[in-house]
Coordinates of C-alpha atoms and ligand atoms in Angstrom, one line a residue:
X1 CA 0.0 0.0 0.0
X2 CA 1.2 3.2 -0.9
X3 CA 2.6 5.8 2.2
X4 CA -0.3 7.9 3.7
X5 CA 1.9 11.5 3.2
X6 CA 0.7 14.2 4.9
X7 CA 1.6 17.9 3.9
X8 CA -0.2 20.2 6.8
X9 CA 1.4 20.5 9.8
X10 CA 0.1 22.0 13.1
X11 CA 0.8 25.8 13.8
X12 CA 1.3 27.4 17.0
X13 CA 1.6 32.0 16.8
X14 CA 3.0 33.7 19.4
X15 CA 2.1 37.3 19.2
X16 CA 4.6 40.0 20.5
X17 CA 6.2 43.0 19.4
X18 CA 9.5 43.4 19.8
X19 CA 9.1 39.7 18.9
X20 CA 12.7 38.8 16.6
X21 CA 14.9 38.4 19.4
X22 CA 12.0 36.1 21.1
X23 CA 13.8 32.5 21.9
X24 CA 11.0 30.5 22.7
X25 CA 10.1 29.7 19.0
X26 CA 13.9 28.1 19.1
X27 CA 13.1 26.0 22.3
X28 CA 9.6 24.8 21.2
X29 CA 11.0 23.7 17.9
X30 CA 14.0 21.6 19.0
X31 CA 11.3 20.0 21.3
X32 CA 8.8 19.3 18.3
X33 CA 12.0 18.0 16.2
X34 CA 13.0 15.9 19.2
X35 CA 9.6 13.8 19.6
X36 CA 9.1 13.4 16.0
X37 CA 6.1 16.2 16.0
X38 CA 5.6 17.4 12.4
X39 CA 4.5 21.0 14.5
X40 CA 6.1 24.5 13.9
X41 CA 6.4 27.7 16.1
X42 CA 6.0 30.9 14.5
X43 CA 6.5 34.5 15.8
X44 CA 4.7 37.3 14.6
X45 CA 5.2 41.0 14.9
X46 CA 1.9 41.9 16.5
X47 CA 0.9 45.1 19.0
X48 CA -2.6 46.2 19.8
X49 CA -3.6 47.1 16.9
X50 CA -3.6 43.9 15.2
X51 CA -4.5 41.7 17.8
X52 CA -7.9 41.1 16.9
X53 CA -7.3 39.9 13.9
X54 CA -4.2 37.5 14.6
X55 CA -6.6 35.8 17.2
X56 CA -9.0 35.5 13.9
X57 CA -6.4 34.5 11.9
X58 CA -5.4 31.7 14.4
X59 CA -9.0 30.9 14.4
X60 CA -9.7 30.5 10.7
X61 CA -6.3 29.0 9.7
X62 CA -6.6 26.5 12.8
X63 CA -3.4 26.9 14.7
X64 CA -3.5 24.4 17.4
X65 CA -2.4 27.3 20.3
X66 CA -0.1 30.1 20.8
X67 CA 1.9 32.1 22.9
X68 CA 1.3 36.2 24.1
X69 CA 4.1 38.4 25.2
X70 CA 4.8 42.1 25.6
X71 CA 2.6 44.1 25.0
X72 CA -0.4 41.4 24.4
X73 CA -0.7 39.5 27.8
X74 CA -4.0 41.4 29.1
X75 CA -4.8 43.0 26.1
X76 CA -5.7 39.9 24.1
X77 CA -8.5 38.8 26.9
X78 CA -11.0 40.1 25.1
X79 CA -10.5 37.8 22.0
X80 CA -10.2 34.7 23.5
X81 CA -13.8 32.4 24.8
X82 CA -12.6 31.9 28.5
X83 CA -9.6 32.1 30.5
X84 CA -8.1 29.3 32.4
X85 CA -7.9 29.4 36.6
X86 CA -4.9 31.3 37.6
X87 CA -5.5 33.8 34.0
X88 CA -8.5 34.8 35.5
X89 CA -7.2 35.4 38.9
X90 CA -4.0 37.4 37.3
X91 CA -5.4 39.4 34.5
X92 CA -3.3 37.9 32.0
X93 CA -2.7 35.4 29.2
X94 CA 0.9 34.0 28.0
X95 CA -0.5 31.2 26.6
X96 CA -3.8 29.7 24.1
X97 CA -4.9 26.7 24.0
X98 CA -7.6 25.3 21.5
X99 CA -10.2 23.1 22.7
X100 CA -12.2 22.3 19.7
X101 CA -13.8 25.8 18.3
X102 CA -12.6 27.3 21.7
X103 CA -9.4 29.2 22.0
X104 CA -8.9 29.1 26.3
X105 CA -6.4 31.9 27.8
X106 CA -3.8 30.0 30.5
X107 CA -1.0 31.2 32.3
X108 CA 1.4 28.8 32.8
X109 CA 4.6 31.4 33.4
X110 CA 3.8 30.9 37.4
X111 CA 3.2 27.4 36.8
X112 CA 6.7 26.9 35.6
X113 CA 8.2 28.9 38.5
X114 CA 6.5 26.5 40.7
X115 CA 7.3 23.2 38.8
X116 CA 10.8 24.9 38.9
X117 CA 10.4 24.6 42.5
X118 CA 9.3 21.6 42.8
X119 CA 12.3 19.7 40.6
X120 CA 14.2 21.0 43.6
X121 CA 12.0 19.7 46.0
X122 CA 11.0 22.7 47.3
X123 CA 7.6 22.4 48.6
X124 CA 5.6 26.1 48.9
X125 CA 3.5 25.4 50.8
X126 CA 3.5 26.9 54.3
X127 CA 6.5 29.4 52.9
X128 CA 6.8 32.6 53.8
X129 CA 8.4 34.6 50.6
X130 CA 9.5 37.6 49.9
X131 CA 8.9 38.8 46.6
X132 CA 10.7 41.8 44.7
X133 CA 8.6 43.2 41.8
X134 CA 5.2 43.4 41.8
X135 CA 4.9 43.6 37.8
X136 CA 3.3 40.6 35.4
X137 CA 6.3 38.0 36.5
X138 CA 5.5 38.8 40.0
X139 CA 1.6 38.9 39.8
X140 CA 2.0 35.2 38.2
X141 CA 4.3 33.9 40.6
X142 CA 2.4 35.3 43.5
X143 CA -0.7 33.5 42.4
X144 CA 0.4 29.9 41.5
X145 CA 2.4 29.9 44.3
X146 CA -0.7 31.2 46.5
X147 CA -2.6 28.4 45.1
X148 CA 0.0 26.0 46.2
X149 CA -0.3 26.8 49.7
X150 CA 2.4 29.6 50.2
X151 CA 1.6 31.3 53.4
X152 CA 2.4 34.7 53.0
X153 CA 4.2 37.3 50.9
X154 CA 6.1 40.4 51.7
X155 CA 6.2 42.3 48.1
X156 CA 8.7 44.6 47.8
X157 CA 8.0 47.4 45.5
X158 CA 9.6 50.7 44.2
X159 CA 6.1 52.2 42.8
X160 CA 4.0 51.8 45.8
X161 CA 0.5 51.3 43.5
X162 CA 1.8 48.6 41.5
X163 CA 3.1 46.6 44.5
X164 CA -0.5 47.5 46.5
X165 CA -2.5 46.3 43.6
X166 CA -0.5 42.7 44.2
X167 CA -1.5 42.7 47.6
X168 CA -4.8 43.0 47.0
X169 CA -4.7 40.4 44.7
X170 CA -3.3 38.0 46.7
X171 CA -5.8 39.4 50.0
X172 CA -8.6 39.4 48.0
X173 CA -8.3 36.2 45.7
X174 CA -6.0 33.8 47.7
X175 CA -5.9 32.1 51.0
X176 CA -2.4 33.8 51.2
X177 CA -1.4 36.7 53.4
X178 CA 0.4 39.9 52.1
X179 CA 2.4 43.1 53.1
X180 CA 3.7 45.7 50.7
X181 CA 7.4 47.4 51.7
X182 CA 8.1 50.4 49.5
X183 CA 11.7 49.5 48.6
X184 CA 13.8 52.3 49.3
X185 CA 17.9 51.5 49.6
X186 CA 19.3 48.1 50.4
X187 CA 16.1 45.6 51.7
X188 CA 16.6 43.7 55.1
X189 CA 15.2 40.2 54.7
X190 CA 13.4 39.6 57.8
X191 CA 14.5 36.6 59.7
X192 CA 11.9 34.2 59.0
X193 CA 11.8 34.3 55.2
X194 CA 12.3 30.4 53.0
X195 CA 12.5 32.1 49.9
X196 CA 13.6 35.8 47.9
X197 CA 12.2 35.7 44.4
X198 CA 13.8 38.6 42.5
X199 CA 10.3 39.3 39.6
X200 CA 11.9 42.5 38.6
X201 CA 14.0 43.4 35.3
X202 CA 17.4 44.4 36.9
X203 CA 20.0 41.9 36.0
X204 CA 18.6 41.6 32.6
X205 CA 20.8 42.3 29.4
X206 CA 22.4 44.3 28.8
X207 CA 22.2 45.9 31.9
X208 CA 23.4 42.6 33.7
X209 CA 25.7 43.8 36.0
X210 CA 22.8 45.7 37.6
X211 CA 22.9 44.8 41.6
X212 CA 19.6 44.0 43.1
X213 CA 19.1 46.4 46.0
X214 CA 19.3 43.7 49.0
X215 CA 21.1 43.3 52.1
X216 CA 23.3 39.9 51.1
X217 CA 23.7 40.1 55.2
X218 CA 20.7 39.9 56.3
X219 CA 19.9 36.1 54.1
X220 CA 21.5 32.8 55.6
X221 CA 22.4 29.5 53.6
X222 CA 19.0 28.2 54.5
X223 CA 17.4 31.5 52.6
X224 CA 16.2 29.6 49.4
X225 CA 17.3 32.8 46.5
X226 CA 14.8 32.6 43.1
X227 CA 15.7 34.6 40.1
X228 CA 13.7 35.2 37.2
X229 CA 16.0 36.3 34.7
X230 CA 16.9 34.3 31.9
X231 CA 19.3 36.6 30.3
X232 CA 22.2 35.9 31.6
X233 CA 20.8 33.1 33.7
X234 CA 23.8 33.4 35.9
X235 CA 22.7 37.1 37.2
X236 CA 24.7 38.7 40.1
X237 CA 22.0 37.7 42.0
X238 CA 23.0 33.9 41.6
X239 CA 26.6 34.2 41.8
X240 CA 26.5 36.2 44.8
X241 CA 23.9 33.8 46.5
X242 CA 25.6 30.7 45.0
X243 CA 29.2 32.4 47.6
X244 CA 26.5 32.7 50.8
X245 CA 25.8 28.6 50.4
X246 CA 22.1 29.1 49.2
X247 CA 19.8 26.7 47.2
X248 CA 19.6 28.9 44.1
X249 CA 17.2 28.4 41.3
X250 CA 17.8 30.3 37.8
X251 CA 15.6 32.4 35.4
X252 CA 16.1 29.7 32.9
X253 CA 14.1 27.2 34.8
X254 CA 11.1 28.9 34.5
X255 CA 11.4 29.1 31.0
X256 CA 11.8 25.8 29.7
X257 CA 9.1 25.0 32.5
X258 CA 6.1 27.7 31.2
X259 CA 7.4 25.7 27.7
X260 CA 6.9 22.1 28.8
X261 CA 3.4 23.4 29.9
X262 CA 2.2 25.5 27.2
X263 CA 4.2 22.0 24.6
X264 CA 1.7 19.7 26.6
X265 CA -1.5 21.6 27.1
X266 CA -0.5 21.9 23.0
X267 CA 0.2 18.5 21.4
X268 CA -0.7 16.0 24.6
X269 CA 3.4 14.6 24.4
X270 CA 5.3 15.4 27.6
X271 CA 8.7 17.0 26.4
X272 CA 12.0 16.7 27.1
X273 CA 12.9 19.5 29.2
X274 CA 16.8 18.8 29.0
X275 CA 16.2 19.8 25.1
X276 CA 14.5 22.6 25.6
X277 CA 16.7 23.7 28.4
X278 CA 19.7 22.8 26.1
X279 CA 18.4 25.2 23.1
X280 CA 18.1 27.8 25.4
X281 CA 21.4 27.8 27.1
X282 CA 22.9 27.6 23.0
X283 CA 20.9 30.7 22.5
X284 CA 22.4 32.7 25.6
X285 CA 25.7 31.1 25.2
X286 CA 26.2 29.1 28.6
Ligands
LIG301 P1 7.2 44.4 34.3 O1 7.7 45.6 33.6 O2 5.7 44.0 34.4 O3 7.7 44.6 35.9 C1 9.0 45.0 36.2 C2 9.2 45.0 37.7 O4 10.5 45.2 38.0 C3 8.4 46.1 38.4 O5 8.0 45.6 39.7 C4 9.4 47.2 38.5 O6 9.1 48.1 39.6 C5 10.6 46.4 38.8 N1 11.9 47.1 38.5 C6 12.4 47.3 37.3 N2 13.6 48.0 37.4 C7 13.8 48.2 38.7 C8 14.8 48.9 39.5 N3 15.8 49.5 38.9 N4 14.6 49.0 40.8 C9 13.6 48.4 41.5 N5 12.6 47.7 40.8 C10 12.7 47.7 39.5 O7 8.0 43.2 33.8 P2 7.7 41.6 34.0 O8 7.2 41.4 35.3 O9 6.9 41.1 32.8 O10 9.2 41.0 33.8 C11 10.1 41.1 34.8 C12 11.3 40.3 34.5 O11 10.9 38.9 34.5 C13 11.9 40.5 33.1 O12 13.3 40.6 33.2 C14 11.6 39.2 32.3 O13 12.6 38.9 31.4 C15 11.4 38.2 33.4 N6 10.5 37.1 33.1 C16 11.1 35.9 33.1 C17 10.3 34.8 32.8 C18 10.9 33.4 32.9 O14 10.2 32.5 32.4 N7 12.1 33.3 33.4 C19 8.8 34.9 32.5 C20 8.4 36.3 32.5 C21 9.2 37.3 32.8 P3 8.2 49.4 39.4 O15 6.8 48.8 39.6 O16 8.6 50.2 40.5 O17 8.4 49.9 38.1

């Protein structure tokens, strides 16, 4: 019998602008090569002002799912049929999934953190945490870890509205407890922290010699230091915390992880993260 050939693949968008310098496309593919998926990733340039119709273009064309990123995340709520748990509770969207006709809204960027968390057996629950940033990182970090159990959060902030607005998130929609500090010079950790997640942009490239504003003296090797930062995914932050004796976990973990998430919820197969995690450390050279 003659080979059943098949010339459509399966499409996945993700929808950002800038969008070109975007490495998830080159992670997601080297997981779709490496399970034998005949699936492709594509970025596309897209702001506001094309959003609604990209979502109809994913619609009509039939792309299985997609990712959003800057500026899209809230902005493409409206297009979408529902939104997923922790989207709702959040506000925002980095990932689509299709369910038949239905394109559903997730967030699985604090999903990763936390499965980041968990591959180093760090339970949340019960944690006290104090969390730096109170922008979109931080908002879904707070939540999933909420949902996990984590007991309370000091969010450290240096625009006092934006870190309020996480706290009452996190008072109004979670079982968690919260406190806002204004950050203003070096933070004091207080005593009983388990974990410092560092959700803002310094450390980023090029900037990445940036110094987050924290009193190194103040955490002890049992202080468990988080970084979200992928680029460089060895930030100050980890090489100084990495001297003190701390558990450290990298930005880079809770990429590939948000990946593996958004590659399942996609196609059903349960990726490789060493492969994704491998294209990633090719892309920023580690
Ligand atoms: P936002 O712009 O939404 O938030 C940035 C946060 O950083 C704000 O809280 C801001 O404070 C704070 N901040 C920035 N610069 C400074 C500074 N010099 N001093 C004190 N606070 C500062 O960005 P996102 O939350 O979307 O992203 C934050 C970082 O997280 C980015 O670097 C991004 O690359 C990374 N990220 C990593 C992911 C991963 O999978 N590893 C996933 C998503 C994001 P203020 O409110 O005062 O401006």
């Amino acid at each position: 019998m003659a080979k059943q050939w098949n010339f459509k693949q399966e499409l996945i968008s993700n929808f950002g602008k800038p969008i070109a310098e975007n490495p998830t496309q080159y992670m997601i593919e080297r997981a779709f090569q490496h399970h034998g998926l005949d699936w492709r990733y594509i970025n596309f340039e897209i702001d506001a002002e094309g959003l609604s119709d990209a979502v109809r273009g994913m619609r009509v064309m039939g792309f299985r799912g997609g990712n959003c990123t800057i500026p899209n995340k809230v902005a493409v709520i409206p297009y979408l049929d529902r939104l997923g748990e922790s989207a709702a509770l959040m506000g925002a969207v980095n990932c689509i999934v299709r369910h038949g006709d239905e394109l559903v809204g997730e967030n699985t960027d604090g999903k990763g953190f936390v499965q980041s968390l968990n591959e180093a057996n760090i339970d949340p629950h019960s944690k006290r945490v104090v969390l730096l940033g109170a922008g979109g990182a931080a908002r879904a970090i707070a939540v999933e870890m909420a949902l996990a159990g984590t007991a309370s959060f000091t969010i450290v902030n240096r625009t006092p509205q934006r870190g309020n607005d996480l706290v009452t998130l996190i008072e109004e929609k979670t079982p968690a407890h919260a406190e806002l500090v204004t950050w203003d010079g070096d933070f004091q950790v207080p005593p009983d922290t388990d974990i410092v997640v560092n959700a803002t942009s310094i450390g980023l490239f090029p900037d990445v010699e940036a110094r987050v504003p924290l009193d190194l003296d103040s955490i002890t090797s049992d202080t468990i230091i988080a970084d979200v930062i992928p680029n460089p995914p060895r930030t100050r932050l980890v090489r100084e915390a990495e001297q003190k004796g701390c558990t450290v976990l990298d930005g880079l973990g809770m990429l590939v992880n948000q990946g593996v998430i958004g590659f399942r919820n996609w196609t059903g197969v349960d990726p490789d993260p060493s492969v994704m995690r491998q294209a990633l450390e090719e892309v920023f050279g580690e």
